[in-house]
């Protein structure tokens, strides 16, 4: 199959070299990654350039700039300045990370200035504006965002399940041309933290070894903030219902709307929002499984990670399929993913930019990650 795409990657821990994360991505057949934030003491343009120069092994790499919140965008002048900084630095995208705090004036100025400089704007939806405004971006990250567009902060427990309404909105989303990255796996992980049986199984699934020890210790303990805030019945946001029931209801809605978006041929991007026990690389295959549970066919799921990202990144001429004249980024599987998407995990080898990595070499990379922790 063509190399896979992790379209919502985060390098969360500066204590660990990003090359370690790349080993996890590559061993899982991921040959393209879109980084979704630049945190303090990170330089993802430098990372991208080093990969392109062959200075270390990494996937085709694209990056946003800093995770933009309202405190960085208080005025039109701030918007102009931030967009120019992004262009000057050489980021591939500008990501808006705040769905509530931006004024309409500032948001529109970002879009205006970015258009002038030919910089794509992506990120979280604008919850306080009609959906049409959010559809002006190139992509919306997280299907969860549509809950907030269709809702109000005061009525956050209400989930609109009117199928006629949801189909009408999906038709509007399709007509806009916007891409959507569902990222179901990151939200489902919250329910694993809160469900006692699932949390026990999470502790024994064997993937903690791929995280730094202090990270896995935190996330697999009662100190992790989801468990500290919610699991024991503590209710810091006044949910009025059991926290597990609340988050499960959100996840159920997100799955429903993801299927509706797919039915309307909205272009979907595969991504997992690597955070907590959502382990880079492995998490993308889990996202595939959720998409299959939702009702997408294996073929439709593979499109979200191959052809659709290639179109989105404007590299269809060289990526996205295995064909004459394209870059040699591909994955050799032992079982057919068109029969069951879980078969994307049966990786025998990965070719990254013409470099062949067989199963023995991939296992060596995984061992290096494990030993580094």
Short mmCIF file of C-alpha atoms in Angstrom, two decimals:
data_model
loop_
_atom_site.label_atom_id
_atom_site.label_comp_id
_atom_site.label_asym_id
_atom_site.label_seq_id
_atom_site.Cartn_x
_atom_site.Cartn_y
_atom_site.Cartn_z
CA UNK A 1 0.00 0.00 0.00
CA UNK A 2 1.14 3.64 -0.30
CA UNK A 3 2.89 5.05 2.75
CA UNK A 4 0.47 6.20 5.45
CA UNK A 5 -0.03 9.76 6.73
CA UNK A 6 -0.25 10.92 10.36
CA UNK A 7 -2.00 14.22 9.79
CA UNK A 8 -2.27 15.29 13.43
CA UNK A 9 1.08 14.68 15.10
CA UNK A 10 2.46 16.41 18.19
CA UNK A 11 5.96 16.28 19.66
CA UNK A 12 4.80 16.62 23.24
CA UNK A 13 7.94 15.99 25.25
CA UNK A 14 11.12 18.01 24.70
CA UNK A 15 12.99 15.60 26.96
CA UNK A 16 12.85 13.07 24.16
CA UNK A 17 14.55 13.58 20.81
CA UNK A 18 12.01 13.93 18.01
CA UNK A 19 13.94 11.30 16.05
CA UNK A 20 12.69 8.80 18.60
CA UNK A 21 9.10 9.65 17.72
CA UNK A 22 9.94 9.34 14.04
CA UNK A 23 11.12 5.78 14.61
CA UNK A 24 7.66 4.95 15.97
CA UNK A 25 5.99 6.59 12.99
CA UNK A 26 8.16 4.87 10.40
CA UNK A 27 7.89 1.41 11.94
CA UNK A 28 4.11 1.81 11.71
CA UNK A 29 4.25 2.54 7.99
CA UNK A 30 3.89 6.31 8.28
CA UNK A 31 5.87 8.14 5.60
CA UNK A 32 4.15 11.55 5.89
CA UNK A 33 3.48 13.54 9.06
CA UNK A 34 1.86 16.92 9.69
CA UNK A 35 3.00 18.49 12.94
CA UNK A 36 0.21 20.51 14.56
CA UNK A 37 1.99 22.84 16.98
CA UNK A 38 5.39 24.27 17.78
CA UNK A 39 5.82 24.42 21.55
CA UNK A 40 8.50 26.25 23.56
CA UNK A 41 12.10 25.30 22.73
CA UNK A 42 11.06 23.56 19.50
CA UNK A 43 11.98 24.42 15.92
CA UNK A 44 10.02 22.30 13.47
CA UNK A 45 11.19 24.19 10.40
CA UNK A 46 14.72 23.11 11.33
CA UNK A 47 13.46 19.55 11.83
CA UNK A 48 11.79 19.59 8.41
CA UNK A 49 14.92 20.97 6.77
CA UNK A 50 17.17 18.36 8.39
CA UNK A 51 14.91 15.58 7.14
CA UNK A 52 14.91 17.06 3.63
CA UNK A 53 18.71 17.24 3.66
CA UNK A 54 18.96 13.62 4.78
CA UNK A 55 20.59 14.54 8.10
CA UNK A 56 18.31 12.14 9.93
CA UNK A 57 15.63 9.60 9.13
CA UNK A 58 12.14 11.04 9.13
CA UNK A 59 8.88 11.08 7.16
CA UNK A 60 7.83 13.73 4.67
CA UNK A 61 7.32 16.49 7.20
CA UNK A 62 4.99 19.48 7.33
CA UNK A 63 4.50 21.84 10.24
CA UNK A 64 2.37 24.59 11.66
CA UNK A 65 3.75 27.40 13.75
CA UNK A 66 3.00 28.01 17.43
CA UNK A 67 -0.35 26.91 18.86
CA UNK A 68 -2.18 30.21 18.56
CA UNK A 69 -4.45 31.24 21.43
CA UNK A 70 -6.46 34.42 21.90
CA UNK A 71 -3.85 36.03 24.18
CA UNK A 72 -1.50 36.14 21.16
CA UNK A 73 -4.18 37.65 18.92
CA UNK A 74 -5.82 40.51 20.77
CA UNK A 75 -5.94 42.97 17.88
CA UNK A 76 -5.89 43.32 14.11
CA UNK A 77 -2.27 44.45 14.42
CA UNK A 78 -1.45 41.22 16.25
CA UNK A 79 -3.05 39.23 13.44
CA UNK A 80 -1.00 41.00 10.77
CA UNK A 81 2.20 40.50 12.75
CA UNK A 82 1.60 36.81 13.50
CA UNK A 83 0.78 35.92 9.90
CA UNK A 84 3.93 37.68 8.66
CA UNK A 85 6.04 35.88 11.27
CA UNK A 86 4.68 32.56 10.05
CA UNK A 87 5.47 33.36 6.45
CA UNK A 88 8.96 34.65 7.25
CA UNK A 89 9.80 31.58 9.33
CA UNK A 90 8.66 29.23 6.60
CA UNK A 91 5.89 27.28 8.33
CA UNK A 92 3.63 25.25 6.05
CA UNK A 93 0.46 26.24 7.90
CA UNK A 94 -0.93 28.68 10.45
CA UNK A 95 -2.96 26.88 13.11
CA UNK A 96 -5.67 28.56 15.13
CA UNK A 97 -5.94 26.71 18.42
CA UNK A 98 -8.61 28.85 20.07
CA UNK A 99 -12.26 28.33 19.20
CA UNK A 100 -13.73 30.78 21.70
CA UNK A 101 -11.45 33.72 22.37
CA UNK A 102 -10.82 35.33 18.99
CA UNK A 103 -12.91 38.26 17.93
CA UNK A 104 -14.59 38.09 14.54
CA UNK A 105 -12.48 41.05 13.41
CA UNK A 106 -9.19 39.37 14.30
CA UNK A 107 -10.21 36.01 12.80
CA UNK A 108 -11.15 37.62 9.48
CA UNK A 109 -7.91 39.60 9.42
CA UNK A 110 -5.91 36.38 9.87
CA UNK A 111 -7.67 34.86 6.88
CA UNK A 112 -7.18 38.03 4.82
CA UNK A 113 -3.46 38.38 5.55
CA UNK A 114 -2.80 34.66 5.11
CA UNK A 115 -4.45 34.74 1.70
CA UNK A 116 -2.20 37.61 0.64
CA UNK A 117 0.88 35.64 1.67
CA UNK A 118 -0.39 32.31 0.29
CA UNK A 119 -0.40 30.64 3.73
CA UNK A 120 -3.07 28.07 4.55
CA UNK A 121 -5.03 28.58 7.78
CA UNK A 122 -6.12 25.45 9.64
CA UNK A 123 -7.18 24.49 13.14
CA UNK A 124 -10.07 24.69 15.55
CA UNK A 125 -13.46 26.01 14.53
CA UNK A 126 -14.79 29.37 15.65
CA UNK A 127 -17.49 28.35 18.11
CA UNK A 128 -19.06 31.78 18.46
CA UNK A 129 -19.60 32.34 14.74
CA UNK A 130 -21.89 30.60 12.24
CA UNK A 131 -20.34 27.51 10.68
CA UNK A 132 -19.71 29.32 7.38
CA UNK A 133 -16.84 31.25 8.96
CA UNK A 134 -14.97 28.11 10.05
CA UNK A 135 -15.41 26.63 6.58
CA UNK A 136 -13.14 29.36 5.20
CA UNK A 137 -10.12 27.51 6.60
CA UNK A 138 -8.39 24.76 4.65
CA UNK A 139 -9.05 22.13 7.32
CA UNK A 140 -10.86 21.72 10.61
CA UNK A 141 -9.11 19.63 13.24
CA UNK A 142 -11.24 17.24 15.34
CA UNK A 143 -14.82 16.30 14.48
CA UNK A 144 -15.46 17.24 18.12
CA UNK A 145 -15.34 20.89 17.00
CA UNK A 146 -18.70 20.55 15.28
CA UNK A 147 -20.33 19.86 18.65
CA UNK A 148 -19.36 23.35 19.73
CA UNK A 149 -20.38 25.00 16.46
CA UNK A 150 -23.82 23.40 16.70
CA UNK A 151 -24.13 24.16 20.42
CA UNK A 152 -23.69 26.98 22.93
CA UNK A 153 -21.31 27.17 25.92
CA UNK A 154 -24.31 27.31 28.25
CA UNK A 155 -25.84 24.17 26.78
CA UNK A 156 -22.75 22.02 26.30
CA UNK A 157 -24.49 18.79 27.37
CA UNK A 158 -26.96 19.03 24.48
CA UNK A 159 -26.04 17.03 21.39
CA UNK A 160 -27.99 17.68 18.23
CA UNK A 161 -29.00 14.29 16.81
CA UNK A 162 -31.50 15.62 14.28
CA UNK A 163 -30.41 13.68 11.18
CA UNK A 164 -31.99 16.14 8.78
CA UNK A 165 -30.03 18.98 10.42
CA UNK A 166 -26.76 17.03 10.44
CA UNK A 167 -27.12 15.99 6.80
CA UNK A 168 -27.85 19.57 5.81
CA UNK A 169 -24.70 20.75 7.61
CA UNK A 170 -22.59 17.95 6.10
CA UNK A 171 -23.79 19.03 2.65
CA UNK A 172 -22.67 22.58 3.46
CA UNK A 173 -19.30 21.33 4.71
CA UNK A 174 -18.79 19.30 1.53
CA UNK A 175 -19.69 22.27 -0.68
CA UNK A 176 -17.09 24.44 1.09
CA UNK A 177 -14.19 22.16 0.11
CA UNK A 178 -12.82 22.08 3.66
CA UNK A 179 -10.97 18.98 4.90
CA UNK A 180 -11.73 17.41 8.29
CA UNK A 181 -9.44 15.36 10.55
CA UNK A 182 -11.78 13.37 12.88
CA UNK A 183 -9.11 12.30 15.49
CA UNK A 184 -11.47 9.90 17.26
CA UNK A 185 -8.70 7.99 19.02
CA UNK A 186 -7.63 10.86 21.28
CA UNK A 187 -11.16 11.39 22.57
CA UNK A 188 -11.78 7.66 23.00
CA UNK A 189 -8.69 7.55 25.20
CA UNK A 190 -10.47 9.80 27.72
CA UNK A 191 -13.11 7.12 28.14
CA UNK A 192 -10.35 4.55 28.72
CA UNK A 193 -8.94 6.67 31.52
CA UNK A 194 -12.38 6.89 33.16
CA UNK A 195 -13.61 3.32 32.68
CA UNK A 196 -12.06 1.13 35.39
CA UNK A 197 -11.99 -2.06 33.31
CA UNK A 198 -10.55 -0.32 30.25
CA UNK A 199 -8.02 1.52 32.41
CA UNK A 200 -6.80 -1.78 33.86
CA UNK A 201 -6.36 -3.20 30.36
CA UNK A 202 -4.60 -0.02 29.23
CA UNK A 203 -1.95 -0.65 31.89
CA UNK A 204 -1.17 -4.06 30.43
CA UNK A 205 -1.37 -3.48 26.67
CA UNK A 206 2.42 -3.36 26.36
CA UNK A 207 2.75 0.03 24.67
CA UNK A 208 3.83 2.02 27.73
CA UNK A 209 7.40 0.96 26.98
CA UNK A 210 7.39 3.30 23.99
CA UNK A 211 6.89 6.38 26.18
CA UNK A 212 9.40 8.01 28.54
CA UNK A 213 9.03 6.30 31.91
CA UNK A 214 7.84 9.42 33.73
CA UNK A 215 5.14 9.99 31.09
CA UNK A 216 3.73 6.48 31.18
CA UNK A 217 3.89 6.45 35.00
CA UNK A 218 1.79 9.62 35.11
CA UNK A 219 -0.79 8.59 32.52
CA UNK A 220 -1.26 5.12 34.00
CA UNK A 221 -1.77 6.40 37.53
CA UNK A 222 -4.65 8.05 39.36
CA UNK A 223 -2.66 11.29 39.15
CA UNK A 224 -3.42 11.74 35.46
CA UNK A 225 -5.71 14.74 35.35
CA UNK A 226 -8.69 12.96 33.81
CA UNK A 227 -8.72 10.45 36.65
CA UNK A 228 -7.88 13.01 39.30
CA UNK A 229 -10.65 15.32 38.11
CA UNK A 230 -13.32 12.85 37.12
CA UNK A 231 -12.79 9.13 37.74
CA UNK A 232 -13.40 9.17 41.47
CA UNK A 233 -16.65 11.06 41.10
CA UNK A 234 -15.01 14.45 41.53
CA UNK A 235 -16.84 16.80 39.23
CA UNK A 236 -15.01 20.07 38.66
CA UNK A 237 -17.08 21.41 35.78
CA UNK A 238 -20.58 20.67 37.03
CA UNK A 239 -21.41 18.05 34.43
CA UNK A 240 -24.53 16.96 36.26
CA UNK A 241 -24.01 13.42 34.90
CA UNK A 242 -21.38 10.76 35.45
CA UNK A 243 -18.20 11.90 33.71
CA UNK A 244 -17.82 8.60 31.83
CA UNK A 245 -21.39 8.91 30.54
CA UNK A 246 -20.75 12.50 29.48
CA UNK A 247 -17.57 11.78 27.51
CA UNK A 248 -19.06 8.59 26.06
CA UNK A 249 -22.05 10.54 24.75
CA UNK A 250 -19.70 13.00 23.04
CA UNK A 251 -17.71 10.16 21.48
CA UNK A 252 -20.88 8.46 20.21
CA UNK A 253 -21.98 11.73 18.56
CA UNK A 254 -18.55 12.22 17.00
CA UNK A 255 -18.65 8.75 15.48
CA UNK A 256 -22.11 9.38 14.11
CA UNK A 257 -21.15 12.67 12.50
CA UNK A 258 -17.90 11.25 11.09
CA UNK A 259 -19.98 8.67 9.20
CA UNK A 260 -22.35 11.37 7.98
CA UNK A 261 -19.41 13.44 6.74
CA UNK A 262 -18.04 10.38 4.94
CA UNK A 263 -21.44 9.66 3.38
CA UNK A 264 -21.39 13.20 1.95
CA UNK A 265 -17.86 12.67 0.57
CA UNK A 266 -16.28 15.30 2.80
CA UNK A 267 -12.51 14.73 2.46
CA UNK A 268 -11.28 13.18 5.71
CA UNK A 269 -7.67 13.16 6.94
CA UNK A 270 -6.27 10.40 9.14
CA UNK A 271 -4.79 11.70 12.38
CA UNK A 272 -4.61 10.75 16.03
CA UNK A 273 -3.44 13.82 18.01
CA UNK A 274 -0.56 12.04 19.75
CA UNK A 275 -0.89 12.80 23.45
CA UNK A 276 -0.90 10.83 26.71
CA UNK A 277 -1.29 7.12 26.04
CA UNK A 278 -2.05 7.83 22.38
CA UNK A 279 1.31 6.46 21.23
CA UNK A 280 2.76 7.92 17.99
CA UNK A 281 2.55 5.47 15.12
CA UNK A 282 0.48 2.79 16.80
CA UNK A 283 -2.36 5.25 17.38
CA UNK A 284 -2.98 5.77 13.67
CA UNK A 285 -3.91 2.11 13.24
CA UNK A 286 -6.28 2.46 16.19
CA UNK A 287 -7.87 5.45 14.46
CA UNK A 288 -8.37 3.25 11.40
CA UNK A 289 -10.18 0.69 13.55
CA UNK A 290 -12.55 3.32 14.92
CA UNK A 291 -13.28 4.55 11.40
CA UNK A 292 -14.10 0.97 10.42
CA UNK A 293 -16.40 0.63 13.44
CA UNK A 294 -18.13 3.86 12.38
CA UNK A 295 -18.96 2.27 9.04
CA UNK A 296 -16.28 3.45 6.62
CA UNK A 297 -15.02 0.76 4.28
CA UNK A 298 -11.34 -0.21 4.40
CA UNK A 299 -10.89 1.45 1.02
CA UNK A 300 -12.39 4.71 2.28
CA UNK A 301 -10.15 4.55 5.35
CA UNK A 302 -7.02 4.02 3.29
CA UNK A 303 -7.97 7.07 1.22
CA UNK A 304 -7.92 9.21 4.39
CA UNK A 305 -4.26 8.30 4.83
CA UNK A 306 -2.97 8.22 1.25
CA UNK A 307 -4.72 9.98 -1.63
CA UNK A 308 -6.61 12.59 0.41
CA UNK A 309 -3.53 13.84 2.34
CA UNK A 310 -1.58 13.96 -0.93
CA UNK A 311 -4.27 16.17 -2.45
CA UNK A 312 -4.42 18.29 0.70
CA UNK A 313 -0.64 18.79 0.73
CA UNK A 314 -0.56 19.48 -3.03
CA UNK A 315 1.80 16.57 -3.70
CA UNK A 316 -0.47 14.20 -5.62
CA UNK A 317 2.03 14.30 -8.48
CA UNK A 318 4.59 12.51 -6.33
CA UNK A 319 2.74 10.87 -3.40
CA UNK A 320 -0.49 9.13 -2.45
CA UNK A 321 -0.39 6.12 -4.79
CA UNK A 322 2.13 3.52 -5.92
CA UNK A 323 2.69 4.28 -9.58
CA UNK A 324 5.31 5.13 -12.16
CA UNK A 325 7.22 8.34 -11.48
CA UNK A 326 6.12 8.76 -7.88
CA UNK A 327 8.32 8.80 -4.79
CA UNK A 328 9.13 5.39 -3.32
CA UNK A 329 7.14 5.65 -0.10
CA UNK A 330 5.23 2.44 0.51
CA UNK A 331 4.41 -0.31 3.00
CA UNK A 332 4.46 -4.08 2.46
CA UNK A 333 1.76 -5.93 4.41
CA UNK A 334 1.29 -9.63 5.08
CA UNK A 335 -2.52 -9.43 4.98
CA UNK A 336 -4.98 -7.53 2.80
CA UNK A 337 -6.26 -4.32 4.46
CA UNK A 338 -9.22 -4.22 2.05
CA UNK A 339 -10.58 -7.29 3.85
CA UNK A 340 -10.04 -5.84 7.35
CA UNK A 341 -8.40 -2.51 8.14
CA UNK A 342 -6.67 -4.12 11.14
CA UNK A 343 -4.39 -5.74 8.59
CA UNK A 344 -2.51 -2.44 8.18
CA UNK A 345 -0.67 -3.59 11.32
CA UNK A 346 0.79 -6.66 9.59
CA UNK A 347 3.83 -4.73 8.38
CA UNK A 348 6.61 -6.74 6.76
CA UNK A 349 8.61 -3.77 5.55
CA UNK A 350 8.57 -0.04 4.84
CA UNK A 351 10.16 1.85 1.98
CA UNK A 352 10.88 5.46 2.93
CA UNK A 353 12.21 7.69 0.16
CA UNK A 354 13.62 4.66 -1.61
CA UNK A 355 15.28 3.23 1.52
CA UNK A 356 14.03 -0.27 2.32
CA UNK A 357 13.53 -1.23 5.97
CA UNK A 358 12.67 -4.89 6.49
CA UNK A 359 10.96 -6.36 9.54
CA UNK A 360 14.25 -6.98 11.30
CA UNK A 361 15.31 -3.36 10.84
CA UNK A 362 11.90 -2.08 11.98
CA UNK A 363 12.10 -4.21 15.13
CA UNK A 364 15.54 -2.77 15.80
CA UNK A 365 14.12 0.75 15.63
CA UNK A 366 11.36 -0.19 18.09
CA UNK A 367 13.93 -1.67 20.45
CA UNK A 368 15.97 1.53 20.25
CA UNK A 369 12.88 3.50 21.32
CA UNK A 370 12.18 1.11 24.18
CA UNK A 371 15.77 1.25 25.45
CA UNK A 372 15.82 5.07 25.21
CA UNK A 373 13.03 5.20 27.79
#
